[in-house]
Amino acid sequence: MIDGKTRTCALLGNPVEHTLSPVIHNTLAKRCGINMVYVPFLVEGEQVRQAVEGAWALNLLGVNVTVPHKSAVIPFLSGIDREASCIGAVNTLVRTEQGFCGYNTDLSGLYRALLAEGISVSGEEVILLGAGGAARAAAFLCALRGAKQVYLLNRSLEKGEAVAREVNEKAGRCCIRAMGLDGWKQLAGDQYLVIQGTSVGLAPHTEEAVIEDPGFYRLVHTGYDLIYRPADTKFMRLVRAAGGKACNGLKMLLFQGVEAFELWTGVSVREEDADFCYEQMKKVTDQQAWSVTKKEPGEHE
C-alpha cells in the first residue's frame, strides 16, 4: 500500500512505454518487503539536467537511465563508479548525501546472466557481433572479465576499430580485434562463445540474422543474443540448428535490474525472488508478443 513512507524510484529515457523495468522493481519490492514503487518517465534530451535535479529535489531513492541518456546524465552527478567511468555510460543513479552517484549495472548484469546460464567469459575466445551501445558494453565485459581474445565483427570496420581501440586502452590489455562481418572466415578453430549485440532480429526484422551463412554457426558452441524480444531470434535458431547452445538477453535485463535494486535498498535479492521475477517478465513479454500478432495491418505499435 502506498503511504507517506513509500519511496519512489524511476526510469528516465525516451522511449519508455514498453519497458519491463517496472515489472522487475515492483515485483522485487513486494517480494522483499520494501515500501517502494517504480515508475518510468519520458525525458527529452534537452531536459536531462532538469530531470536529474528534479529527481533529487523530489527525494527519489534511485533512478535508472536508459537510451539515449546514459552518457548525457554524467555531468549532473556527484560522482561515478570506476567501471562506469571506464565505460563512459551509467544506467543507475544511487542517492548519496552529496547527490546522485552513477553506476553501470549493464555490464555486471550481463556477467551474472552469463553465469546463470553456465557461461564463463574468462579464458574464452569470443566473437562479438556489432559495435553499438550494447555490443560496446559486452566488449568491456569481455576485456575486464578475462576473455582470452575477442573478435569484434561489424559491418563498419572503422566503427569496430574505434570500439576496439577504446576498450583495449581503457581495459589495459590488447584483447579486442576488429574485423569485417565476414572476418569469421579467417578464424581457426570451431569453439567460440558468440555474443550477438546488433539490433538485427528486432521487429520488424525478426526473420533476419546479421550473419546467415550456416558455416559461421558451425564455429559456435554457445550463442548469447542480447535481444530478448522476440524470445527466440533467428540467430538463436541458427545456433541450435548447428548443435550449439542458445540464450536470449532477458536474464541480462533481469540482473541489471537486480543489481540496481540492491544498490538502492541495500537488500541482497534471494535466488528464489530473482527466479520469480524472471517468470513474471516472461509472462509480460509473451503477452506483448501475442498482442503484436493480433494487431490489424497498418496498426502502429
PDB file of C-alpha atoms in Angstrom:
ATOM      1  CA  MET A   1       0.000   0.000   0.000  1.00  0.00           C
ATOM      2  CA  ILE A   2       1.355   3.423  -0.957  1.00  0.00           C
ATOM      3  CA  ASP A   3       1.594   5.775   2.003  1.00  0.00           C
ATOM      4  CA  GLY A   4       3.641   8.716   3.280  1.00  0.00           C
ATOM      5  CA  LYS A   5       6.674   6.472   3.812  1.00  0.00           C
ATOM      6  CA  THR A   6       6.714   4.974   0.310  1.00  0.00           C
ATOM      7  CA  ARG A   7       9.994   5.605  -1.526  1.00  0.00           C
ATOM      8  CA  THR A   8       9.991   6.204  -5.274  1.00  0.00           C
ATOM      9  CA  CYS A   9      12.437   5.015  -7.905  1.00  0.00           C
ATOM     10  CA  ALA A  10      12.203   5.921 -11.565  1.00  0.00           C
ATOM     11  CA  LEU A  11      13.371   5.299 -15.094  1.00  0.00           C
ATOM     12  CA  LEU A  12      14.473   8.234 -17.285  1.00  0.00           C
ATOM     13  CA  GLY A  13      14.616   7.626 -21.011  1.00  0.00           C
ATOM     14  CA  ASN A  14      12.993   8.048 -24.404  1.00  0.00           C
ATOM     15  CA  PRO A  15      11.064   5.929 -25.259  1.00  0.00           C
ATOM     16  CA  VAL A  16       9.947   4.209 -22.049  1.00  0.00           C
ATOM     17  CA  GLU A  17       6.467   2.932 -22.908  1.00  0.00           C
ATOM     18  CA  HIS A  18       7.444  -0.720 -23.389  1.00  0.00           C
ATOM     19  CA  THR A  19       9.984  -1.023 -20.581  1.00  0.00           C
ATOM     20  CA  LEU A  20       9.978  -4.118 -18.361  1.00  0.00           C
ATOM     21  CA  SER A  21      11.779  -2.309 -15.532  1.00  0.00           C
ATOM     22  CA  PRO A  22       8.584  -1.633 -13.519  1.00  0.00           C
ATOM     23  CA  VAL A  23       7.890  -5.394 -13.590  1.00  0.00           C
ATOM     24  CA  ILE A  24      11.353  -6.066 -12.172  1.00  0.00           C
ATOM     25  CA  HIS A  25      11.438  -3.462  -9.418  1.00  0.00           C
ATOM     26  CA  ASN A  26       7.824  -3.509  -8.273  1.00  0.00           C
ATOM     27  CA  THR A  27       7.924  -7.317  -8.121  1.00  0.00           C
ATOM     28  CA  LEU A  28      11.189  -7.305  -6.161  1.00  0.00           C
ATOM     29  CA  ALA A  29       9.902  -4.607  -3.787  1.00  0.00           C
ATOM     30  CA  LYS A  30       6.832  -6.686  -2.978  1.00  0.00           C
ATOM     31  CA  ARG A  31       8.801  -9.923  -2.604  1.00  0.00           C
ATOM     32  CA  CYS A  32      11.444  -8.285  -0.395  1.00  0.00           C
ATOM     33  CA  GLY A  33       9.004  -6.301   1.745  1.00  0.00           C
ATOM     34  CA  ILE A  34      10.322  -2.895   0.640  1.00  0.00           C
ATOM     35  CA  ASN A  35       7.882   0.037   0.696  1.00  0.00           C
ATOM     36  CA  MET A  36       8.839   1.300  -2.757  1.00  0.00           C
ATOM     37  CA  VAL A  37       7.273   1.998  -6.153  1.00  0.00           C
ATOM     38  CA  TYR A  38       8.975   2.304  -9.529  1.00  0.00           C
ATOM     39  CA  VAL A  39       7.668   4.389 -12.421  1.00  0.00           C
ATOM     40  CA  PRO A  40       9.004   5.315 -15.885  1.00  0.00           C
ATOM     41  CA  PHE A  41       9.330   8.931 -17.053  1.00  0.00           C
ATOM     42  CA  LEU A  42       9.800  10.020 -20.655  1.00  0.00           C
ATOM     43  CA  VAL A  43      12.589  12.648 -20.734  1.00  0.00           C
ATOM     44  CA  GLU A  44      13.595  14.627 -23.803  1.00  0.00           C
ATOM     45  CA  GLY A  45      17.287  15.217 -24.454  1.00  0.00           C
ATOM     46  CA  GLU A  46      17.249  18.883 -23.520  1.00  0.00           C
ATOM     47  CA  GLN A  47      15.594  18.077 -20.178  1.00  0.00           C
ATOM     48  CA  VAL A  48      18.180  15.659 -18.762  1.00  0.00           C
ATOM     49  CA  ARG A  49      19.631  18.129 -16.273  1.00  0.00           C
ATOM     50  CA  GLN A  50      16.189  19.200 -15.051  1.00  0.00           C
ATOM     51  CA  ALA A  51      15.168  15.548 -14.718  1.00  0.00           C
ATOM     52  CA  VAL A  52      18.187  14.647 -12.558  1.00  0.00           C
ATOM     53  CA  GLU A  53      17.807  17.756 -10.414  1.00  0.00           C
ATOM     54  CA  GLY A  54      14.061  17.153 -10.123  1.00  0.00           C
ATOM     55  CA  ALA A  55      14.592  13.556  -9.059  1.00  0.00           C
ATOM     56  CA  TRP A  56      16.947  14.769  -6.335  1.00  0.00           C
ATOM     57  CA  ALA A  57      14.585  17.539  -5.198  1.00  0.00           C
ATOM     58  CA  LEU A  58      11.675  15.078  -5.014  1.00  0.00           C
ATOM     59  CA  ASN A  59      13.737  12.762  -2.768  1.00  0.00           C
ATOM     60  CA  LEU A  60      13.731   9.823  -5.189  1.00  0.00           C
ATOM     61  CA  LEU A  61      15.584   6.870  -3.711  1.00  0.00           C
ATOM     62  CA  GLY A  62      17.161   5.864  -7.010  1.00  0.00           C
ATOM     63  CA  VAL A  63      16.959   6.284 -10.763  1.00  0.00           C
ATOM     64  CA  ASN A  64      17.581   4.116 -13.797  1.00  0.00           C
ATOM     65  CA  VAL A  65      18.710   5.771 -17.016  1.00  0.00           C
ATOM     66  CA  THR A  66      18.169   4.246 -20.431  1.00  0.00           C
ATOM     67  CA  VAL A  67      18.764   5.307 -24.042  1.00  0.00           C
ATOM     68  CA  PRO A  68      19.556   7.904 -25.135  1.00  0.00           C
ATOM     69  CA  HIS A  69      20.669   9.492 -21.840  1.00  0.00           C
ATOM     70  CA  LYS A  70      23.246   7.063 -20.397  1.00  0.00           C
ATOM     71  CA  SER A  71      26.164   9.395 -21.099  1.00  0.00           C
ATOM     72  CA  ALA A  72      24.272  12.703 -21.040  1.00  0.00           C
ATOM     73  CA  VAL A  73      23.472  12.406 -17.309  1.00  0.00           C
ATOM     74  CA  ILE A  74      27.110  12.099 -16.197  1.00  0.00           C
ATOM     75  CA  PRO A  75      27.891  15.854 -15.911  1.00  0.00           C
ATOM     76  CA  PHE A  76      25.000  16.253 -13.462  1.00  0.00           C
ATOM     77  CA  LEU A  77      26.126  13.584 -10.981  1.00  0.00           C
ATOM     78  CA  SER A  78      28.087  13.999  -7.759  1.00  0.00           C
ATOM     79  CA  GLY A  79      30.281  11.013  -8.573  1.00  0.00           C
ATOM     80  CA  ILE A  80      30.668   7.983 -10.821  1.00  0.00           C
ATOM     81  CA  ASP A  81      31.766   4.401 -10.186  1.00  0.00           C
ATOM     82  CA  ARG A  82      35.161   3.383 -11.604  1.00  0.00           C
ATOM     83  CA  GLU A  83      33.739   0.794 -14.001  1.00  0.00           C
ATOM     84  CA  ALA A  84      31.027   3.171 -15.219  1.00  0.00           C
ATOM     85  CA  SER A  85      33.682   5.836 -15.756  1.00  0.00           C
ATOM     86  CA  CYS A  86      35.707   3.374 -17.820  1.00  0.00           C
ATOM     87  CA  ILE A  87      32.687   2.554 -19.977  1.00  0.00           C
ATOM     88  CA  GLY A  88      31.589   6.194 -20.200  1.00  0.00           C
ATOM     89  CA  ALA A  89      27.930   5.426 -19.523  1.00  0.00           C
ATOM     90  CA  VAL A  90      25.698   4.950 -16.496  1.00  0.00           C
ATOM     91  CA  ASN A  91      22.320   3.289 -16.126  1.00  0.00           C
ATOM     92  CA  THR A  92      21.803   3.518 -12.354  1.00  0.00           C
ATOM     93  CA  LEU A  93      21.839   6.556 -10.077  1.00  0.00           C
ATOM     94  CA  VAL A  94      22.185   5.972  -6.339  1.00  0.00           C
ATOM     95  CA  ARG A  95      21.227   8.675  -3.862  1.00  0.00           C
ATOM     96  CA  THR A  96      24.012   9.901  -1.565  1.00  0.00           C
ATOM     97  CA  GLU A  97      24.285  12.910   0.760  1.00  0.00           C
ATOM     98  CA  GLN A  98      26.123  14.856  -1.968  1.00  0.00           C
ATOM     99  CA  GLY A  99      23.852  13.947  -4.883  1.00  0.00           C
ATOM    100  CA  PHE A 100      23.342  11.010  -7.226  1.00  0.00           C
ATOM    101  CA  CYS A 101      26.303   8.699  -7.888  1.00  0.00           C
ATOM    102  CA  GLY A 102      26.346   6.874 -11.218  1.00  0.00           C
ATOM    103  CA  TYR A 103      26.852   3.141 -11.761  1.00  0.00           C
ATOM    104  CA  ASN A 104      26.656   0.842 -14.769  1.00  0.00           C
ATOM    105  CA  THR A 105      24.861  -2.400 -13.982  1.00  0.00           C
ATOM    106  CA  ASP A 106      24.526  -3.390 -17.658  1.00  0.00           C
ATOM    107  CA  LEU A 107      27.997  -4.913 -17.571  1.00  0.00           C
ATOM    108  CA  SER A 108      27.631  -6.667 -14.227  1.00  0.00           C
ATOM    109  CA  GLY A 109      24.088  -7.711 -15.146  1.00  0.00           C
ATOM    110  CA  LEU A 110      25.307  -9.370 -18.330  1.00  0.00           C
ATOM    111  CA  TYR A 111      28.056 -11.079 -16.353  1.00  0.00           C
ATOM    112  CA  ARG A 112      25.568 -12.507 -13.844  1.00  0.00           C
ATOM    113  CA  ALA A 113      23.232 -13.532 -16.661  1.00  0.00           C
ATOM    114  CA  LEU A 114      26.000 -15.444 -18.409  1.00  0.00           C
ATOM    115  CA  LEU A 115      26.967 -17.186 -15.172  1.00  0.00           C
ATOM    116  CA  ALA A 116      23.307 -18.080 -14.574  1.00  0.00           C
ATOM    117  CA  GLU A 117      23.299 -19.787 -17.987  1.00  0.00           C
ATOM    118  CA  GLY A 118      26.505 -21.665 -17.137  1.00  0.00           C
ATOM    119  CA  ILE A 119      28.612 -19.487 -19.460  1.00  0.00           C
ATOM    120  CA  SER A 120      32.077 -18.307 -18.451  1.00  0.00           C
ATOM    121  CA  VAL A 121      33.889 -15.430 -20.161  1.00  0.00           C
ATOM    122  CA  SER A 122      37.258 -15.951 -18.508  1.00  0.00           C
ATOM    123  CA  GLY A 123      39.697 -17.655 -20.855  1.00  0.00           C
ATOM    124  CA  GLU A 124      37.153 -17.818 -23.681  1.00  0.00           C
ATOM    125  CA  GLU A 125      37.651 -16.934 -27.325  1.00  0.00           C
ATOM    126  CA  VAL A 126      34.704 -14.719 -28.113  1.00  0.00           C
ATOM    127  CA  ILE A 127      33.120 -13.500 -31.323  1.00  0.00           C
ATOM    128  CA  LEU A 128      31.196 -10.285 -30.708  1.00  0.00           C
ATOM    129  CA  LEU A 129      28.724  -9.174 -33.362  1.00  0.00           C
ATOM    130  CA  GLY A 130      28.212  -5.399 -33.549  1.00  0.00           C
ATOM    131  CA  ALA A 131      29.823  -2.202 -32.298  1.00  0.00           C
ATOM    132  CA  GLY A 132      26.835  -0.234 -30.985  1.00  0.00           C
ATOM    133  CA  GLY A 133      25.967   0.547 -27.374  1.00  0.00           C
ATOM    134  CA  ALA A 134      25.020  -2.984 -26.294  1.00  0.00           C
ATOM    135  CA  ALA A 135      27.978  -4.586 -28.065  1.00  0.00           C
ATOM    136  CA  ARG A 136      30.322  -1.970 -26.607  1.00  0.00           C
ATOM    137  CA  ALA A 137      29.224  -2.913 -23.079  1.00  0.00           C
ATOM    138  CA  ALA A 138      29.780  -6.579 -23.947  1.00  0.00           C
ATOM    139  CA  ALA A 139      33.266  -5.746 -25.252  1.00  0.00           C
ATOM    140  CA  PHE A 140      34.138  -4.090 -21.943  1.00  0.00           C
ATOM    141  CA  LEU A 141      32.750  -7.102 -20.077  1.00  0.00           C
ATOM    142  CA  CYS A 142      34.950  -9.490 -22.048  1.00  0.00           C
ATOM    143  CA  ALA A 143      38.050  -7.327 -21.610  1.00  0.00           C
ATOM    144  CA  LEU A 144      37.523  -6.691 -17.891  1.00  0.00           C
ATOM    145  CA  ARG A 145      36.460 -10.259 -17.021  1.00  0.00           C
ATOM    146  CA  GLY A 146      39.368 -12.074 -18.614  1.00  0.00           C
ATOM    147  CA  ALA A 147      38.329 -13.203 -22.084  1.00  0.00           C
ATOM    148  CA  LYS A 148      41.329 -14.642 -23.930  1.00  0.00           C
ATOM    149  CA  GLN A 149      40.542 -12.937 -27.246  1.00  0.00           C
ATOM    150  CA  VAL A 150      37.562 -11.069 -28.703  1.00  0.00           C
ATOM    151  CA  TYR A 151      36.926 -10.840 -32.432  1.00  0.00           C
ATOM    152  CA  LEU A 152      34.601  -7.873 -32.937  1.00  0.00           C
ATOM    153  CA  LEU A 153      32.746  -8.300 -36.239  1.00  0.00           C
ATOM    154  CA  ASN A 154      30.917  -5.265 -37.594  1.00  0.00           C
ATOM    155  CA  ARG A 155      29.601  -4.002 -40.917  1.00  0.00           C
ATOM    156  CA  SER A 156      31.607  -0.794 -40.485  1.00  0.00           C
ATOM    157  CA  LEU A 157      35.202  -1.823 -39.872  1.00  0.00           C
ATOM    158  CA  GLU A 158      36.075   1.766 -38.954  1.00  0.00           C
ATOM    159  CA  LYS A 159      33.488   1.838 -36.162  1.00  0.00           C
ATOM    160  CA  GLY A 160      34.578  -1.583 -34.960  1.00  0.00           C
ATOM    161  CA  GLU A 161      38.210  -0.477 -34.845  1.00  0.00           C
ATOM    162  CA  ALA A 162      37.259   2.623 -32.831  1.00  0.00           C
ATOM    163  CA  VAL A 163      35.487   0.482 -30.210  1.00  0.00           C
ATOM    164  CA  ALA A 164      38.387  -1.984 -30.126  1.00  0.00           C
ATOM    165  CA  ARG A 165      40.953   0.789 -29.564  1.00  0.00           C
ATOM    166  CA  GLU A 166      38.873   2.377 -26.806  1.00  0.00           C
ATOM    167  CA  VAL A 167      38.234  -0.871 -24.936  1.00  0.00           C
ATOM    168  CA  ASN A 168      41.817  -2.115 -25.243  1.00  0.00           C
ATOM    169  CA  GLU A 169      43.155   1.202 -23.969  1.00  0.00           C
ATOM    170  CA  LYS A 170      40.762   1.548 -21.036  1.00  0.00           C
ATOM    171  CA  ALA A 171      40.989  -2.112 -20.033  1.00  0.00           C
ATOM    172  CA  GLY A 172      44.771  -2.006 -20.175  1.00  0.00           C
ATOM    173  CA  ARG A 173      45.104  -5.106 -22.352  1.00  0.00           C
ATOM    174  CA  CYS A 174      45.043  -5.719 -26.101  1.00  0.00           C
ATOM    175  CA  CYS A 175      42.386  -8.407 -26.460  1.00  0.00           C
ATOM    176  CA  ILE A 176      39.808  -6.892 -28.855  1.00  0.00           C
ATOM    177  CA  ARG A 177      40.416  -7.267 -32.583  1.00  0.00           C
ATOM    178  CA  ALA A 178      38.038  -5.615 -35.050  1.00  0.00           C
ATOM    179  CA  MET A 179      37.133  -7.337 -38.316  1.00  0.00           C
ATOM    180  CA  GLY A 180      34.513  -7.013 -41.029  1.00  0.00           C
ATOM    181  CA  LEU A 181      31.374  -9.153 -40.825  1.00  0.00           C
ATOM    182  CA  ASP A 182      32.998 -11.841 -42.962  1.00  0.00           C
ATOM    183  CA  GLY A 183      36.106 -11.892 -40.766  1.00  0.00           C
ATOM    184  CA  TRP A 184      34.948 -15.161 -39.185  1.00  0.00           C
ATOM    185  CA  LYS A 185      36.143 -16.953 -42.314  1.00  0.00           C
ATOM    186  CA  GLN A 186      39.729 -16.166 -41.259  1.00  0.00           C
ATOM    187  CA  LEU A 187      39.380 -17.711 -37.804  1.00  0.00           C
ATOM    188  CA  ALA A 188      40.916 -21.028 -36.835  1.00  0.00           C
ATOM    189  CA  GLY A 189      39.166 -23.437 -34.515  1.00  0.00           C
ATOM    190  CA  ASP A 190      35.488 -24.176 -34.014  1.00  0.00           C
ATOM    191  CA  GLN A 191      34.719 -23.452 -30.354  1.00  0.00           C
ATOM    192  CA  TYR A 192      33.654 -19.843 -29.866  1.00  0.00           C
ATOM    193  CA  LEU A 193      31.306 -18.083 -27.497  1.00  0.00           C
ATOM    194  CA  VAL A 194      29.333 -15.668 -29.703  1.00  0.00           C
ATOM    195  CA  ILE A 195      27.578 -12.608 -28.303  1.00  0.00           C
ATOM    196  CA  GLN A 196      25.028 -11.083 -30.686  1.00  0.00           C
ATOM    197  CA  GLY A 197      24.966  -7.346 -29.963  1.00  0.00           C
ATOM    198  CA  THR A 198      23.329  -5.861 -33.069  1.00  0.00           C
ATOM    199  CA  SER A 199      19.681  -4.805 -33.487  1.00  0.00           C
ATOM    200  CA  VAL A 200      19.175  -7.335 -36.312  1.00  0.00           C
ATOM    201  CA  GLY A 201      16.413  -9.663 -35.175  1.00  0.00           C
ATOM    202  CA  LEU A 202      14.256  -6.998 -33.550  1.00  0.00           C
ATOM    203  CA  ALA A 203      10.802  -6.320 -35.005  1.00  0.00           C
ATOM    204  CA  PRO A 204      10.047  -5.879 -37.822  1.00  0.00           C
ATOM    205  CA  HIS A 205      13.138  -7.878 -38.886  1.00  0.00           C
ATOM    206  CA  THR A 206      12.526 -10.943 -36.734  1.00  0.00           C
ATOM    207  CA  GLU A 207      13.302 -13.346 -39.566  1.00  0.00           C
ATOM    208  CA  GLU A 208      16.791 -11.947 -40.120  1.00  0.00           C
ATOM    209  CA  ALA A 209      20.194 -12.593 -38.578  1.00  0.00           C
ATOM    210  CA  VAL A 210      23.239 -10.382 -39.002  1.00  0.00           C
ATOM    211  CA  ILE A 211      25.134 -13.437 -40.365  1.00  0.00           C
ATOM    212  CA  GLU A 212      23.105 -16.183 -42.022  1.00  0.00           C
ATOM    213  CA  ASP A 213      25.839 -18.392 -43.510  1.00  0.00           C
ATOM    214  CA  PRO A 214      25.491 -21.863 -41.880  1.00  0.00           C
ATOM    215  CA  GLY A 215      29.296 -22.129 -41.910  1.00  0.00           C
ATOM    216  CA  PHE A 216      29.519 -19.410 -39.288  1.00  0.00           C
ATOM    217  CA  TYR A 217      27.290 -21.269 -36.857  1.00  0.00           C
ATOM    218  CA  ARG A 218      29.476 -24.373 -37.000  1.00  0.00           C
ATOM    219  CA  LEU A 219      32.046 -22.281 -35.071  1.00  0.00           C
ATOM    220  CA  VAL A 220      29.651 -21.569 -32.209  1.00  0.00           C
ATOM    221  CA  HIS A 221      29.488 -23.638 -29.028  1.00  0.00           C
ATOM    222  CA  THR A 222      27.242 -21.059 -27.307  1.00  0.00           C
ATOM    223  CA  GLY A 223      25.348 -18.095 -28.737  1.00  0.00           C
ATOM    224  CA  TYR A 224      24.054 -15.343 -26.457  1.00  0.00           C
ATOM    225  CA  ASP A 225      21.688 -12.854 -28.106  1.00  0.00           C
ATOM    226  CA  LEU A 226      21.351  -9.581 -26.187  1.00  0.00           C
ATOM    227  CA  ILE A 227      17.889  -9.235 -27.764  1.00  0.00           C
ATOM    228  CA  TYR A 228      15.074 -10.607 -25.582  1.00  0.00           C
ATOM    229  CA  ARG A 229      12.070  -9.587 -27.662  1.00  0.00           C
ATOM    230  CA  PRO A 230      11.347 -11.831 -29.561  1.00  0.00           C
ATOM    231  CA  ALA A 231      12.382 -14.529 -27.104  1.00  0.00           C
ATOM    232  CA  ASP A 232      13.622 -16.826 -29.871  1.00  0.00           C
ATOM    233  CA  THR A 233      15.559 -14.958 -32.555  1.00  0.00           C
ATOM    234  CA  LYS A 234      16.728 -16.306 -35.886  1.00  0.00           C
ATOM    235  CA  PHE A 235      20.307 -16.053 -34.580  1.00  0.00           C
ATOM    236  CA  MET A 236      19.365 -18.393 -31.728  1.00  0.00           C
ATOM    237  CA  ARG A 237      17.623 -20.837 -34.067  1.00  0.00           C
ATOM    238  CA  LEU A 238      20.661 -20.954 -36.341  1.00  0.00           C
ATOM    239  CA  VAL A 239      22.938 -21.623 -33.346  1.00  0.00           C
ATOM    240  CA  ARG A 240      20.763 -24.532 -32.200  1.00  0.00           C
ATOM    241  CA  ALA A 241      20.462 -25.930 -35.737  1.00  0.00           C
ATOM    242  CA  ALA A 242      24.269 -26.194 -35.824  1.00  0.00           C
ATOM    243  CA  GLY A 243      24.323 -28.009 -32.474  1.00  0.00           C
ATOM    244  CA  GLY A 244      25.148 -25.072 -30.174  1.00  0.00           C
ATOM    245  CA  LYS A 245      23.514 -23.736 -27.039  1.00  0.00           C
ATOM    246  CA  ALA A 246      21.463 -20.519 -27.463  1.00  0.00           C
ATOM    247  CA  CYS A 247      20.172 -17.955 -24.922  1.00  0.00           C
ATOM    248  CA  ASN A 248      18.414 -14.603 -25.151  1.00  0.00           C
ATOM    249  CA  GLY A 249      19.063 -11.394 -23.211  1.00  0.00           C
ATOM    250  CA  LEU A 250      16.116 -11.445 -20.792  1.00  0.00           C
ATOM    251  CA  LYS A 251      18.276 -12.543 -17.868  1.00  0.00           C
ATOM    252  CA  MET A 252      20.696  -9.684 -18.595  1.00  0.00           C
ATOM    253  CA  LEU A 253      17.757  -7.294 -18.216  1.00  0.00           C
ATOM    254  CA  LEU A 254      16.730  -9.070 -15.026  1.00  0.00           C
ATOM    255  CA  PHE A 255      20.145  -8.958 -13.388  1.00  0.00           C
ATOM    256  CA  GLN A 256      20.964  -5.363 -14.318  1.00  0.00           C
ATOM    257  CA  GLY A 257      17.702  -4.540 -12.531  1.00  0.00           C
ATOM    258  CA  VAL A 258      18.526  -6.770  -9.574  1.00  0.00           C
ATOM    259  CA  GLU A 259      21.895  -5.032  -9.179  1.00  0.00           C
ATOM    260  CA  ALA A 260      20.248  -1.596  -9.284  1.00  0.00           C
ATOM    261  CA  PHE A 261      17.638  -2.682  -6.724  1.00  0.00           C
ATOM    262  CA  GLU A 262      20.378  -3.938  -4.402  1.00  0.00           C
ATOM    263  CA  LEU A 263      22.317  -0.678  -4.744  1.00  0.00           C
ATOM    264  CA  TRP A 264      19.240   1.390  -3.877  1.00  0.00           C
ATOM    265  CA  THR A 265      17.914  -0.690  -0.986  1.00  0.00           C
ATOM    266  CA  GLY A 266      20.959  -2.446   0.484  1.00  0.00           C
ATOM    267  CA  VAL A 267      18.973  -5.704   0.303  1.00  0.00           C
ATOM    268  CA  SER A 268      20.516  -8.811  -1.276  1.00  0.00           C
ATOM    269  CA  VAL A 269      17.956 -10.363  -3.606  1.00  0.00           C
ATOM    270  CA  ARG A 270      17.458 -14.067  -2.976  1.00  0.00           C
ATOM    271  CA  GLU A 271      17.740 -16.503  -5.864  1.00  0.00           C
ATOM    272  CA  GLU A 272      14.107 -17.570  -5.493  1.00  0.00           C
ATOM    273  CA  ASP A 273      12.956 -13.938  -5.700  1.00  0.00           C
ATOM    274  CA  ALA A 274      15.034 -13.326  -8.841  1.00  0.00           C
ATOM    275  CA  ASP A 275      13.606 -16.524 -10.357  1.00  0.00           C
ATOM    276  CA  PHE A 276      10.035 -15.420  -9.559  1.00  0.00           C
ATOM    277  CA  CYS A 277      10.708 -12.018 -11.103  1.00  0.00           C
ATOM    278  CA  TYR A 278      12.110 -13.679 -14.236  1.00  0.00           C
ATOM    279  CA  GLU A 279       8.915 -15.713 -14.640  1.00  0.00           C
ATOM    280  CA  GLN A 280       6.837 -12.529 -14.355  1.00  0.00           C
ATOM    281  CA  MET A 281       8.975 -10.880 -17.026  1.00  0.00           C
ATOM    282  CA  LYS A 282       8.488 -13.839 -19.358  1.00  0.00           C
ATOM    283  CA  LYS A 283       4.716 -13.649 -18.894  1.00  0.00           C
ATOM    284  CA  VAL A 284       4.710  -9.968 -19.841  1.00  0.00           C
ATOM    285  CA  THR A 285       6.926 -10.480 -22.905  1.00  0.00           C
ATOM    286  CA  ASP A 286       4.706 -13.368 -24.028  1.00  0.00           C
ATOM    287  CA  GLN A 287       1.600 -11.189 -23.647  1.00  0.00           C
ATOM    288  CA  GLN A 288       3.230  -8.341 -25.576  1.00  0.00           C
ATOM    289  CA  ALA A 289       4.275 -10.699 -28.359  1.00  0.00           C
ATOM    290  CA  TRP A 290       0.705 -12.010 -28.593  1.00  0.00           C
ATOM    291  CA  SER A 291      -0.772  -8.507 -28.725  1.00  0.00           C
ATOM    292  CA  VAL A 292       1.542  -7.608 -31.618  1.00  0.00           C
ATOM    293  CA  THR A 293       0.458 -10.668 -33.617  1.00  0.00           C
ATOM    294  CA  LYS A 294      -3.206  -9.729 -33.095  1.00  0.00           C
ATOM    295  CA  LYS A 295      -2.882  -6.202 -34.497  1.00  0.00           C
ATOM    296  CA  GLU A 296      -4.628  -5.301 -37.699  1.00  0.00           C
ATOM    297  CA  PRO A 297      -2.476  -4.470 -40.765  1.00  0.00           C
ATOM    298  CA  GLY A 298      -1.230  -0.892 -40.578  1.00  0.00           C
ATOM    299  CA  GLU A 299      -1.812  -0.569 -36.811  1.00  0.00           C
ATOM    300  CA  HIS A 300       1.093   1.115 -35.022  1.00  0.00           C
ATOM    301  CA  GLU A 301       2.880  -0.406 -32.058  1.00  0.00           C
TER     302      GLU A 301
END
